[in-house]
Structures are given as C-alpha cells and as structure tokens.
Amino acid sequence: MARLDPNIPSQELTTALNDGAALLHLHGQKVLTPEMLLLAFLRTPQCAAGKILARFAAGRGVDLAELERDVESQARMRRGRDADFTFTAGNGRAVPLSDEMVAVLDEGKTIAEAMGEVWVGTQHALAAMSQAGVSTAGLLQHRGIT
C-alpha cells in the first residue's frame, strides 16, 4: 500500500486532510473522498480554500450553507473506491484515500508546480475539485465555482 508523501501537502492542507479524516466515521465512510475534504474547507473559513469560497459567496451570491448541506448529503450517499493509498493522520492512523482523492491531490500538485509553488495548498486542491471527473465538480460548477 502506497502512502502520501508528507512533504507534498502544505501544513494547511494537512490540517484539512486531518479534519476530513475525522468526518469519515460520522458520515459512515471508510475512505477519504473529495466531499469530506470540501466539507473541511467549508468548515474552516480561515484556510485559503475557505477564503476563496467566501469570496464566491460575497461576489457571486453563492450560498455556502446550502453548498455545505449539499456536500454533506453527497458525502453520506456516495461511496469512494479505495485507491490502496493512504494519508497518515496526525494521530498516526493510516487513512485510506479514494481514487478521486488521489486524483485531486495529484492535480493539485500539478497546479501548484505550474504556479512555481513547492507544496499543495487548500487552494490547489479546491481548484482540482472543480475539474470534470471529480465528484465535487458538479456541486461547485453548479454554483459557478470553477
């Protein structure tokens, strides 16, 4: 089983991944999905992704409470496929990642590198979540978050 290199995500993204991992049991899930990470962003308005979402709320009238409800509903209903790839949480537990979560992190890394940045931040992961083929894309694109 492969493991996410802890030098790839920024400290802020690592915190968000830990927050998302904490939501797994609450939502009856076994693998970390993009929905869980998006919920963590929505519930952490001080992170870069949270600030971006707040700008969409202020500038385009996106209802973040409604988005959170929709993301939470999708998080409960959709089962992610285990990618046989883990994230080591702050408590040392290996958290299985879904194949889409691995794709989000990989695309986020590509976005970060294109911007000359070293680590993948929450803003890069959020951008990757809006890409076609990711389960969160419809939720975000429907609200003009692309």
Short mmCIF file of N, CA, C and O in Angstrom, two decimals:
data_model
loop_
_atom_site.label_atom_id
_atom_site.label_comp_id
_atom_site.label_asym_id
_atom_site.label_seq_id
_atom_site.Cartn_x
_atom_site.Cartn_y
_atom_site.Cartn_z
N MET A 1 0.85 -1.18 0.00
CA MET A 1 0.00 0.00 0.00
C MET A 1 0.89 1.24 0.00
O MET A 1 1.80 1.37 0.81
N ALA A 2 0.61 2.17 -0.91
CA ALA A 2 1.38 3.41 -1.01
C ALA A 2 0.86 4.42 0.01
O ALA A 2 -0.27 4.34 0.47
N ARG A 3 1.72 5.38 0.32
CA ARG A 3 1.38 6.38 1.32
C ARG A 3 1.71 7.76 0.76
O ARG A 3 2.71 7.95 0.08
N LEU A 4 0.85 8.74 1.07
CA LEU A 4 1.07 10.11 0.63
C LEU A 4 2.34 10.66 1.28
O LEU A 4 2.49 10.60 2.50
N ASP A 5 3.23 11.17 0.46
CA ASP A 5 4.46 11.79 0.96
C ASP A 5 4.07 13.01 1.80
O ASP A 5 3.42 13.93 1.29
N PRO A 6 4.45 13.04 3.07
CA PRO A 6 4.05 14.17 3.92
C PRO A 6 4.68 15.50 3.51
O PRO A 6 4.27 16.55 4.00
N ASN A 7 5.63 15.48 2.57
CA ASN A 7 6.25 16.72 2.09
C ASN A 7 5.48 17.34 0.94
O ASN A 7 5.85 18.41 0.46
N ILE A 8 4.41 16.69 0.47
CA ILE A 8 3.62 17.22 -0.65
C ILE A 8 2.58 18.23 -0.19
O ILE A 8 2.54 19.34 -0.69
N PRO A 9 1.71 17.90 0.77
CA PRO A 9 0.70 18.88 1.18
C PRO A 9 1.29 19.95 2.10
O PRO A 9 2.19 19.67 2.90
N SER A 10 0.77 21.17 1.97
CA SER A 10 1.14 22.24 2.89
C SER A 10 0.62 21.88 4.28
O SER A 10 -0.21 20.98 4.44
N GLN A 11 1.08 22.61 5.28
CA GLN A 11 0.59 22.37 6.64
C GLN A 11 -0.92 22.60 6.70
O GLN A 11 -1.65 21.86 7.34
N GLU A 12 -1.39 23.63 5.99
CA GLU A 12 -2.82 23.93 5.96
C GLU A 12 -3.62 22.79 5.34
O GLU A 12 -4.67 22.41 5.85
N LEU A 13 -3.12 22.23 4.24
CA LEU A 13 -3.82 21.11 3.61
C LEU A 13 -3.74 19.87 4.49
O LEU A 13 -4.71 19.11 4.59
N THR A 14 -2.62 19.66 5.16
CA THR A 14 -2.51 18.54 6.09
C THR A 14 -3.55 18.64 7.19
O THR A 14 -4.21 17.65 7.54
N THR A 15 -3.74 19.84 7.71
CA THR A 15 -4.77 20.06 8.74
C THR A 15 -6.15 19.75 8.18
O THR A 15 -6.96 19.09 8.83
N ALA A 16 -6.42 20.21 6.95
CA ALA A 16 -7.73 19.95 6.32
C ALA A 16 -7.93 18.46 6.07
O ALA A 16 -9.04 17.94 6.25
N LEU A 17 -6.88 17.75 5.65
CA LEU A 17 -6.98 16.31 5.45
C LEU A 17 -7.29 15.62 6.78
O LEU A 17 -8.10 14.68 6.83
N ASN A 18 -6.66 16.06 7.86
CA ASN A 18 -6.97 15.52 9.19
C ASN A 18 -8.42 15.80 9.57
O ASN A 18 -9.11 14.93 10.11
N ASP A 19 -8.90 17.03 9.28
CA ASP A 19 -10.30 17.37 9.57
C ASP A 19 -11.25 16.51 8.75
O ASP A 19 -12.27 16.04 9.26
N GLY A 20 -10.91 16.29 7.49
CA GLY A 20 -11.73 15.43 6.63
C GLY A 20 -11.74 14.00 7.13
O GLY A 20 -12.78 13.34 7.16
N ALA A 21 -10.58 13.52 7.57
CA ALA A 21 -10.48 12.15 8.10
C ALA A 21 -11.35 11.99 9.35
O ALA A 21 -11.95 10.93 9.55
N ALA A 22 -11.44 13.05 10.15
CA ALA A 22 -12.26 13.00 11.36
C ALA A 22 -13.75 12.87 11.04
O ALA A 22 -14.54 12.42 11.87
N LEU A 23 -14.14 13.24 9.83
CA LEU A 23 -15.54 13.18 9.41
C LEU A 23 -15.96 11.81 8.88
O LEU A 23 -17.16 11.56 8.71
N LEU A 24 -15.01 10.95 8.61
CA LEU A 24 -15.32 9.65 7.98
C LEU A 24 -16.36 8.86 8.77
O LEU A 24 -17.40 8.48 8.22
N HIS A 25 -16.08 8.59 10.01
CA HIS A 25 -16.98 7.77 10.82
C HIS A 25 -18.35 8.43 10.94
O HIS A 25 -19.38 7.76 10.85
N LEU A 26 -18.35 9.73 11.14
CA LEU A 26 -19.60 10.48 11.28
C LEU A 26 -20.51 10.32 10.07
O LEU A 26 -21.73 10.30 10.19
N HIS A 27 -19.91 10.17 8.88
CA HIS A 27 -20.69 10.05 7.65
C HIS A 27 -20.75 8.62 7.12
O HIS A 27 -21.18 8.39 6.00
N GLY A 28 -20.31 7.67 7.94
CA GLY A 28 -20.41 6.27 7.56
C GLY A 28 -19.51 5.88 6.40
O GLY A 28 -19.85 4.99 5.63
N GLN A 29 -18.37 6.51 6.29
CA GLN A 29 -17.44 6.25 5.19
C GLN A 29 -16.18 5.55 5.69
O GLN A 29 -15.83 5.66 6.87
N LYS A 30 -15.50 4.88 4.78
CA LYS A 30 -14.27 4.18 5.12
C LYS A 30 -13.05 4.81 4.44
O LYS A 30 -11.93 4.57 4.86
N VAL A 31 -13.27 5.56 3.37
CA VAL A 31 -12.16 6.20 2.65
C VAL A 31 -12.41 7.70 2.54
O VAL A 31 -13.55 8.15 2.47
N LEU A 32 -11.31 8.46 2.54
CA LEU A 32 -11.40 9.91 2.44
C LEU A 32 -11.70 10.29 0.99
O LEU A 32 -10.97 9.90 0.08
N THR A 33 -12.78 11.02 0.80
CA THR A 33 -13.24 11.43 -0.53
C THR A 33 -13.11 12.94 -0.69
O THR A 33 -12.98 13.67 0.32
N PRO A 34 -13.20 13.45 -1.90
CA PRO A 34 -13.18 14.90 -2.10
C PRO A 34 -14.30 15.61 -1.33
O PRO A 34 -14.11 16.74 -0.86
N GLU A 35 -15.44 14.96 -1.17
CA GLU A 35 -16.54 15.58 -0.42
C GLU A 35 -16.13 15.86 1.03
O GLU A 35 -16.45 16.92 1.58
N MET A 36 -15.44 14.92 1.64
CA MET A 36 -15.00 15.11 3.03
C MET A 36 -14.03 16.27 3.13
O MET A 36 -14.09 17.08 4.06
N LEU A 37 -13.12 16.36 2.16
CA LEU A 37 -12.16 17.47 2.17
C LEU A 37 -12.86 18.80 1.91
O LEU A 37 -12.55 19.81 2.57
N LEU A 38 -13.83 18.81 1.00
CA LEU A 38 -14.58 20.04 0.74
C LEU A 38 -15.36 20.48 1.98
O LEU A 38 -15.43 21.67 2.29
N LEU A 39 -15.92 19.53 2.71
CA LEU A 39 -16.58 19.86 3.97
C LEU A 39 -15.60 20.51 4.94
O LEU A 39 -15.94 21.49 5.61
N ALA A 40 -14.39 19.98 5.01
CA ALA A 40 -13.37 20.56 5.89
C ALA A 40 -13.07 22.00 5.47
O ALA A 40 -12.94 22.88 6.32
N PHE A 41 -12.99 22.25 4.16
CA PHE A 41 -12.75 23.62 3.68
C PHE A 41 -13.89 24.55 4.08
O PHE A 41 -13.67 25.67 4.53
N LEU A 42 -15.11 24.08 3.89
CA LEU A 42 -16.29 24.90 4.21
C LEU A 42 -16.37 25.20 5.71
O LEU A 42 -16.88 26.25 6.10
N ARG A 43 -15.88 24.30 6.52
CA ARG A 43 -15.95 24.47 7.97
C ARG A 43 -14.72 25.14 8.56
O ARG A 43 -14.63 25.32 9.77
N THR A 44 -13.78 25.50 7.68
CA THR A 44 -12.56 26.19 8.12
C THR A 44 -12.40 27.44 7.25
O THR A 44 -11.57 27.47 6.34
N PRO A 45 -13.19 28.47 7.53
CA PRO A 45 -13.18 29.65 6.67
C PRO A 45 -11.84 30.39 6.64
O PRO A 45 -11.60 31.17 5.71
N GLN A 46 -10.94 30.14 7.60
CA GLN A 46 -9.67 30.84 7.61
C GLN A 46 -8.63 30.21 6.69
O GLN A 46 -7.60 30.82 6.41
N CYS A 47 -8.88 28.99 6.17
CA CYS A 47 -7.92 28.40 5.23
C CYS A 47 -8.08 29.07 3.87
O CYS A 47 -9.09 29.71 3.59
N ALA A 48 -7.07 28.94 3.01
CA ALA A 48 -7.09 29.60 1.71
C ALA A 48 -8.32 29.19 0.90
O ALA A 48 -8.98 30.05 0.30
N ALA A 49 -8.65 27.91 0.88
CA ALA A 49 -9.84 27.45 0.15
C ALA A 49 -11.10 28.05 0.75
O ALA A 49 -12.02 28.44 0.02
N GLY A 50 -11.18 28.12 2.07
CA GLY A 50 -12.33 28.72 2.74
C GLY A 50 -12.48 30.19 2.37
O GLY A 50 -13.60 30.68 2.16
N LYS A 51 -11.37 30.89 2.27
CA LYS A 51 -11.40 32.31 1.88
C LYS A 51 -11.86 32.47 0.43
O LYS A 51 -12.61 33.40 0.11
N ILE A 52 -11.43 31.57 -0.42
CA ILE A 52 -11.87 31.62 -1.83
C ILE A 52 -13.38 31.38 -1.90
O ILE A 52 -14.09 32.10 -2.61
N LEU A 53 -13.85 30.39 -1.17
CA LEU A 53 -15.29 30.11 -1.15
C LEU A 53 -16.06 31.31 -0.60
O LEU A 53 -17.13 31.66 -1.12
N ALA A 54 -15.53 31.98 0.41
CA ALA A 54 -16.18 33.18 0.96
C ALA A 54 -16.24 34.30 -0.07
O ALA A 54 -17.22 35.04 -0.14
N ARG A 55 -15.21 34.42 -0.91
CA ARG A 55 -15.23 35.44 -1.98
C ARG A 55 -16.33 35.13 -3.00
O ARG A 55 -16.98 36.04 -3.50
N PHE A 56 -16.53 33.86 -3.29
CA PHE A 56 -17.62 33.48 -4.19
C PHE A 56 -18.97 33.80 -3.55
O PHE A 56 -19.90 34.21 -4.22
N ALA A 57 -19.05 33.61 -2.26
CA ALA A 57 -20.30 33.93 -1.55
C ALA A 57 -20.57 35.43 -1.60
O ALA A 57 -21.69 35.86 -1.88
N ALA A 58 -19.55 36.22 -1.36
CA ALA A 58 -19.72 37.68 -1.34
C ALA A 58 -19.90 38.26 -2.74
O ALA A 58 -20.75 39.13 -2.95
N GLY A 59 -19.12 37.77 -3.67
CA GLY A 59 -19.13 38.36 -5.01
C GLY A 59 -20.17 37.81 -5.97
O GLY A 59 -20.62 38.51 -6.86
N ARG A 60 -20.54 36.57 -5.78
CA ARG A 60 -21.46 35.93 -6.72
C ARG A 60 -22.72 35.41 -6.06
O ARG A 60 -23.53 34.74 -6.70
N GLY A 61 -22.85 35.65 -4.78
CA GLY A 61 -24.06 35.23 -4.07
C GLY A 61 -24.17 33.74 -3.83
O GLY A 61 -25.28 33.23 -3.64
N VAL A 62 -23.05 33.04 -3.80
CA VAL A 62 -23.09 31.61 -3.52
C VAL A 62 -23.50 31.41 -2.07
O VAL A 62 -22.94 32.02 -1.16
N ASP A 63 -24.50 30.59 -1.87
CA ASP A 63 -24.99 30.28 -0.52
C ASP A 63 -24.14 29.14 0.04
O ASP A 63 -24.36 27.97 -0.31
N LEU A 64 -23.18 29.49 0.90
CA LEU A 64 -22.27 28.47 1.42
C LEU A 64 -22.96 27.48 2.35
O LEU A 64 -22.56 26.31 2.40
N ALA A 65 -23.99 27.90 3.05
CA ALA A 65 -24.73 26.97 3.92
C ALA A 65 -25.44 25.92 3.06
O ALA A 65 -25.43 24.73 3.40
N GLU A 66 -26.01 26.35 1.95
CA GLU A 66 -26.66 25.41 1.04
C GLU A 66 -25.63 24.48 0.41
O GLU A 66 -25.85 23.27 0.31
N LEU A 67 -24.48 25.03 0.01
CA LEU A 67 -23.41 24.20 -0.55
C LEU A 67 -22.97 23.16 0.48
O LEU A 67 -22.83 21.98 0.15
N GLU A 68 -22.80 23.58 1.72
CA GLU A 68 -22.38 22.63 2.76
C GLU A 68 -23.41 21.52 2.94
O GLU A 68 -23.04 20.34 3.06
N ARG A 69 -24.69 21.86 2.93
CA ARG A 69 -25.74 20.83 3.06
C ARG A 69 -25.67 19.85 1.90
O ARG A 69 -25.77 18.64 2.08
N ASP A 70 -25.49 20.37 0.68
CA ASP A 70 -25.42 19.50 -0.50
C ASP A 70 -24.17 18.61 -0.48
O ASP A 70 -24.23 17.43 -0.84
N VAL A 71 -23.06 19.18 -0.07
CA VAL A 71 -21.81 18.41 0.02
C VAL A 71 -21.95 17.32 1.08
O VAL A 71 -21.57 16.18 0.86
N GLU A 72 -22.54 17.68 2.22
CA GLU A 72 -22.72 16.70 3.29
C GLU A 72 -23.64 15.56 2.85
O GLU A 72 -23.37 14.39 3.11
N SER A 73 -24.70 15.89 2.13
CA SER A 73 -25.61 14.87 1.64
C SER A 73 -24.89 13.93 0.67
O SER A 73 -25.02 12.71 0.77
N GLN A 74 -24.12 14.50 -0.23
CA GLN A 74 -23.39 13.67 -1.20
C GLN A 74 -22.32 12.84 -0.48
O GLN A 74 -22.08 11.69 -0.84
N ALA A 75 -21.71 13.41 0.56
CA ALA A 75 -20.68 12.70 1.31
C ALA A 75 -21.26 11.46 1.99
O ALA A 75 -20.60 10.43 2.09
N ARG A 76 -22.49 11.56 2.46
CA ARG A 76 -23.13 10.42 3.12
C ARG A 76 -23.52 9.33 2.12
O ARG A 76 -23.45 8.14 2.42
N MET A 77 -23.96 9.74 0.94
CA MET A 77 -24.53 8.79 -0.02
C MET A 77 -23.49 8.13 -0.92
O MET A 77 -23.64 6.98 -1.28
N ARG A 78 -22.46 8.84 -1.31
CA ARG A 78 -21.51 8.32 -2.28
C ARG A 78 -20.38 7.56 -1.62
O ARG A 78 -19.80 8.02 -0.65
N ARG A 79 -20.10 6.39 -2.12
CA ARG A 79 -19.01 5.57 -1.61
C ARG A 79 -17.81 5.72 -2.53
O ARG A 79 -17.89 5.45 -3.73
N GLY A 80 -16.70 6.14 -1.97
CA GLY A 80 -15.47 6.25 -2.75
C GLY A 80 -14.80 4.90 -2.88
O GLY A 80 -14.96 4.02 -2.03
N ARG A 81 -14.07 4.72 -3.97
CA ARG A 81 -13.30 3.48 -4.18
C ARG A 81 -11.91 3.65 -3.58
O ARG A 81 -11.22 4.63 -3.84
N ASP A 82 -11.53 2.70 -2.75
CA ASP A 82 -10.23 2.72 -2.10
C ASP A 82 -9.13 2.63 -3.16
O ASP A 82 -9.12 1.71 -3.98
N ALA A 83 -8.22 3.58 -3.13
CA ALA A 83 -7.13 3.63 -4.11
C ALA A 83 -5.91 2.84 -3.65
O ALA A 83 -4.89 2.84 -4.34
N ASP A 84 -6.00 2.19 -2.49
CA ASP A 84 -4.86 1.48 -1.91
C ASP A 84 -3.71 2.46 -1.70
O ASP A 84 -2.55 2.17 -2.00
N PHE A 85 -4.08 3.63 -1.21
CA PHE A 85 -3.16 4.75 -0.98
C PHE A 85 -3.62 5.42 0.29
O PHE A 85 -4.82 5.64 0.47
N THR A 86 -2.71 5.73 1.20
CA THR A 86 -3.13 6.28 2.49
C THR A 86 -2.49 7.63 2.79
O THR A 86 -1.44 7.99 2.23
N PHE A 87 -3.14 8.34 3.69
CA PHE A 87 -2.64 9.57 4.29
C PHE A 87 -2.42 9.25 5.76
O PHE A 87 -3.28 8.64 6.40
N THR A 88 -1.27 9.63 6.30
CA THR A 88 -1.02 9.39 7.71
C THR A 88 -1.55 10.58 8.50
O THR A 88 -1.02 11.69 8.39
N ALA A 89 -2.60 10.33 9.26
CA ALA A 89 -3.25 11.39 10.04
C ALA A 89 -2.36 11.80 11.21
O ALA A 89 -1.41 11.10 11.56
N GLY A 90 -2.71 12.91 11.83
CA GLY A 90 -1.95 13.44 12.94
C GLY A 90 -1.84 12.48 14.11
O GLY A 90 -0.87 12.51 14.86
N ASN A 91 -2.80 11.58 14.25
CA ASN A 91 -2.77 10.60 15.34
C ASN A 91 -2.00 9.34 14.95
O ASN A 91 -1.99 8.37 15.70
N GLY A 92 -1.37 9.35 13.75
CA GLY A 92 -0.58 8.22 13.30
C GLY A 92 -1.37 7.16 12.55
O GLY A 92 -0.79 6.21 12.02
N ARG A 93 -2.69 7.32 12.50
CA ARG A 93 -3.54 6.34 11.82
C ARG A 93 -3.43 6.50 10.30
O ARG A 93 -3.39 7.62 9.78
N ALA A 94 -3.37 5.40 9.60
CA ALA A 94 -3.36 5.40 8.13
C ALA A 94 -4.80 5.54 7.64
O ALA A 94 -5.64 4.70 7.93
N VAL A 95 -5.09 6.63 6.94
CA VAL A 95 -6.43 6.91 6.44
C VAL A 95 -6.46 6.57 4.95
O VAL A 95 -5.73 7.17 4.16
N PRO A 96 -7.30 5.60 4.55
CA PRO A 96 -7.40 5.25 3.14
C PRO A 96 -7.97 6.41 2.32
O PRO A 96 -8.91 7.07 2.74
N LEU A 97 -7.38 6.64 1.14
CA LEU A 97 -7.85 7.68 0.23
C LEU A 97 -8.61 7.04 -0.92
O LEU A 97 -8.25 5.97 -1.39
N SER A 98 -9.65 7.74 -1.37
CA SER A 98 -10.39 7.27 -2.54
C SER A 98 -9.56 7.57 -3.79
O SER A 98 -8.66 8.42 -3.77
N ASP A 99 -9.90 6.88 -4.87
CA ASP A 99 -9.19 7.13 -6.13
C ASP A 99 -9.36 8.59 -6.57
O ASP A 99 -8.42 9.21 -7.07
N GLU A 100 -10.54 9.17 -6.33
CA GLU A 100 -10.75 10.57 -6.69
C GLU A 100 -9.95 11.51 -5.80
O GLU A 100 -9.49 12.55 -6.25
N MET A 101 -9.78 11.16 -4.54
CA MET A 101 -8.98 11.99 -3.63
C MET A 101 -7.53 12.01 -4.09
O MET A 101 -6.88 13.05 -4.08
N VAL A 102 -7.02 10.86 -4.52
CA VAL A 102 -5.66 10.78 -5.05
C VAL A 102 -5.55 11.65 -6.31
O VAL A 102 -4.58 12.40 -6.48
N ALA A 103 -6.59 11.61 -7.16
CA ALA A 103 -6.59 12.44 -8.38
C ALA A 103 -6.60 13.92 -8.02
O ALA A 103 -5.91 14.73 -8.66
N VAL A 104 -7.37 14.30 -7.01
CA VAL A 104 -7.42 15.71 -6.56
C VAL A 104 -6.03 16.15 -6.08
O VAL A 104 -5.56 17.24 -6.43
N LEU A 105 -5.39 15.32 -5.28
CA LEU A 105 -4.07 15.68 -4.77
C LEU A 105 -3.04 15.75 -5.89
O LEU A 105 -2.18 16.64 -5.91
N ASP A 106 -3.13 14.82 -6.83
CA ASP A 106 -2.21 14.81 -7.96
C ASP A 106 -2.41 16.05 -8.84
O ASP A 106 -1.45 16.72 -9.22
N GLU A 107 -3.66 16.37 -9.16
CA GLU A 107 -3.95 17.56 -9.97
C GLU A 107 -3.58 18.82 -9.20
O GLU A 107 -3.07 19.78 -9.77
N GLY A 108 -3.83 18.82 -7.89
CA GLY A 108 -3.42 19.95 -7.06
C GLY A 108 -1.92 20.17 -7.10
O GLY A 108 -1.44 21.31 -7.15
N LYS A 109 -1.16 19.08 -7.12
CA LYS A 109 0.30 19.17 -7.21
C LYS A 109 0.70 19.77 -8.55
O LYS A 109 1.60 20.63 -8.63
N THR A 110 0.04 19.35 -9.62
CA THR A 110 0.33 19.90 -10.94
C THR A 110 0.05 21.40 -10.96
O THR A 110 0.84 22.19 -11.51
N ILE A 111 -1.08 21.81 -10.39
CA ILE A 111 -1.44 23.24 -10.33
C ILE A 111 -0.41 24.02 -9.52
O ILE A 111 0.05 25.09 -9.93
N ALA A 112 -0.02 23.48 -8.37
CA ALA A 112 0.97 24.15 -7.52
C ALA A 112 2.30 24.30 -8.25
O ALA A 112 2.90 25.39 -8.24
N GLU A 113 2.74 23.24 -8.90
CA GLU A 113 4.02 23.29 -9.62
C GLU A 113 3.97 24.29 -10.77
O GLU A 113 4.94 25.01 -11.01
N ALA A 114 2.82 24.37 -11.46
CA ALA A 114 2.68 25.34 -12.56
C ALA A 114 2.77 26.78 -12.05
O ALA A 114 3.15 27.68 -12.80
N MET A 115 2.43 26.98 -10.78
CA MET A 115 2.50 28.30 -10.17
C MET A 115 3.84 28.53 -9.47
O MET A 115 4.04 29.56 -8.83
N GLY A 116 4.76 27.57 -9.61
CA GLY A 116 6.08 27.69 -9.00
C GLY A 116 6.07 27.48 -7.50
O GLY A 116 6.99 27.93 -6.81
N GLU A 117 5.07 26.81 -6.99
CA GLU A 117 4.96 26.59 -5.55
C GLU A 117 5.45 25.19 -5.19
O GLU A 117 5.38 24.26 -5.99
N VAL A 118 5.92 25.06 -3.97
CA VAL A 118 6.54 23.81 -3.51
C VAL A 118 5.50 22.83 -2.99
O VAL A 118 5.57 21.64 -3.27
N TRP A 119 4.55 23.32 -2.19
CA TRP A 119 3.57 22.46 -1.55
C TRP A 119 2.20 22.61 -2.18
O TRP A 119 1.87 23.66 -2.74
N VAL A 120 1.39 21.58 -2.03
CA VAL A 120 0.00 21.62 -2.48
C VAL A 120 -0.81 22.24 -1.34
O VAL A 120 -0.80 21.72 -0.23
N GLY A 121 -1.48 23.34 -1.62
CA GLY A 121 -2.29 24.02 -0.63
C GLY A 121 -3.77 23.73 -0.80
O GLY A 121 -4.18 23.07 -1.77
N THR A 122 -4.56 24.22 0.12
CA THR A 122 -6.00 24.01 0.04
C THR A 122 -6.57 24.65 -1.22
O THR A 122 -7.51 24.12 -1.82
N GLN A 123 -5.99 25.77 -1.64
CA GLN A 123 -6.47 26.45 -2.85
C GLN A 123 -6.23 25.60 -4.09
O GLN A 123 -7.06 25.57 -5.00
N HIS A 124 -5.13 24.87 -4.13
CA HIS A 124 -4.83 23.99 -5.27
C HIS A 124 -5.79 22.80 -5.29
O HIS A 124 -6.29 22.41 -6.34
N ALA A 125 -6.03 22.24 -4.11
CA ALA A 125 -6.96 21.11 -4.02
C ALA A 125 -8.37 21.55 -4.40
O ALA A 125 -9.08 20.82 -5.11
N LEU A 126 -8.79 22.75 -3.97
CA LEU A 126 -10.11 23.25 -4.33
C LEU A 126 -10.23 23.41 -5.85
O LEU A 126 -11.24 23.02 -6.44
N ALA A 127 -9.19 23.95 -6.48
CA ALA A 127 -9.20 24.09 -7.94
C ALA A 127 -9.34 22.72 -8.61
O ALA A 127 -10.10 22.55 -9.56
N ALA A 128 -8.63 21.74 -8.10
CA ALA A 128 -8.70 20.38 -8.66
C ALA A 128 -10.07 19.76 -8.46
O ALA A 128 -10.55 19.00 -9.31
N MET A 129 -10.75 20.11 -7.36
CA MET A 129 -12.08 19.56 -7.07
C MET A 129 -13.13 20.03 -8.06
O MET A 129 -14.19 19.43 -8.16
N SER A 130 -12.86 21.12 -8.75
CA SER A 130 -13.84 21.64 -9.71
C SER A 130 -13.64 21.07 -11.12
O SER A 130 -14.38 21.41 -12.04
N GLN A 131 -12.64 20.20 -11.27
CA GLN A 131 -12.33 19.62 -12.58
C GLN A 131 -13.31 18.50 -12.94
O GLN A 131 -13.74 17.74 -12.07
N ALA A 132 -13.64 18.42 -14.20
CA ALA A 132 -14.51 17.34 -14.69
C ALA A 132 -13.93 15.99 -14.28
O ALA A 132 -12.71 15.80 -14.27
N GLY A 133 -14.80 15.08 -13.90
CA GLY A 133 -14.39 13.76 -13.50
C GLY A 133 -14.24 13.59 -12.00
O GLY A 133 -14.06 12.48 -11.52
N VAL A 134 -14.33 14.69 -11.26
CA VAL A 134 -14.26 14.63 -9.80
C VAL A 134 -15.67 14.81 -9.26
O VAL A 134 -16.42 15.67 -9.73
N SER A 135 -16.02 14.01 -8.27
CA SER A 135 -17.39 14.01 -7.75
C SER A 135 -17.87 15.36 -7.25
O SER A 135 -19.06 15.65 -7.27
N THR A 136 -16.97 16.21 -6.80
CA THR A 136 -17.36 17.53 -6.29
C THR A 136 -17.53 18.57 -7.40
O THR A 136 -18.05 19.65 -7.14
N ALA A 137 -17.12 18.25 -8.60
CA ALA A 137 -17.17 19.22 -9.70
C ALA A 137 -18.57 19.75 -9.95
O ALA A 137 -18.77 20.96 -10.10
N GLY A 138 -19.55 18.89 -9.99
CA GLY A 138 -20.93 19.32 -10.24
C GLY A 138 -21.44 20.25 -9.16
O GLY A 138 -22.09 21.25 -9.44
N LEU A 139 -21.13 19.93 -7.91
CA LEU A 139 -21.55 20.78 -6.79
C LEU A 139 -20.95 22.17 -6.90
O LEU A 139 -21.63 23.17 -6.64
N LEU A 140 -19.69 22.24 -7.30
CA LEU A 140 -19.01 23.52 -7.40
C LEU A 140 -19.39 24.26 -8.68
O LEU A 140 -19.73 25.45 -8.64
N GLN A 141 -19.36 23.57 -9.80
CA GLN A 141 -19.64 24.21 -11.08
C GLN A 141 -21.07 24.73 -11.15
O GLN A 141 -21.33 25.78 -11.76
N HIS A 142 -22.00 24.02 -10.53
CA HIS A 142 -23.40 24.46 -10.50
C HIS A 142 -23.52 25.85 -9.88
O HIS A 142 -24.43 26.62 -10.19
N ARG A 143 -22.58 26.19 -9.01
CA ARG A 143 -22.58 27.48 -8.32
C ARG A 143 -21.59 28.46 -8.93
O ARG A 143 -21.31 29.50 -8.36
N GLY A 144 -21.03 28.10 -10.07
CA GLY A 144 -20.09 29.00 -10.75
C GLY A 144 -18.70 28.98 -10.17
O GLY A 144 -17.89 29.86 -10.45
N ILE A 145 -18.38 27.99 -9.37
CA ILE A 145 -17.05 27.87 -8.78
C ILE A 145 -16.26 26.93 -9.68
O ILE A 145 -16.44 25.72 -9.65
N THR A 146 -15.41 27.55 -10.50
CA THR A 146 -14.64 26.77 -11.48
C THR A 146 -13.16 27.10 -11.38
O THR A 146 -12.79 28.07 -10.78
#
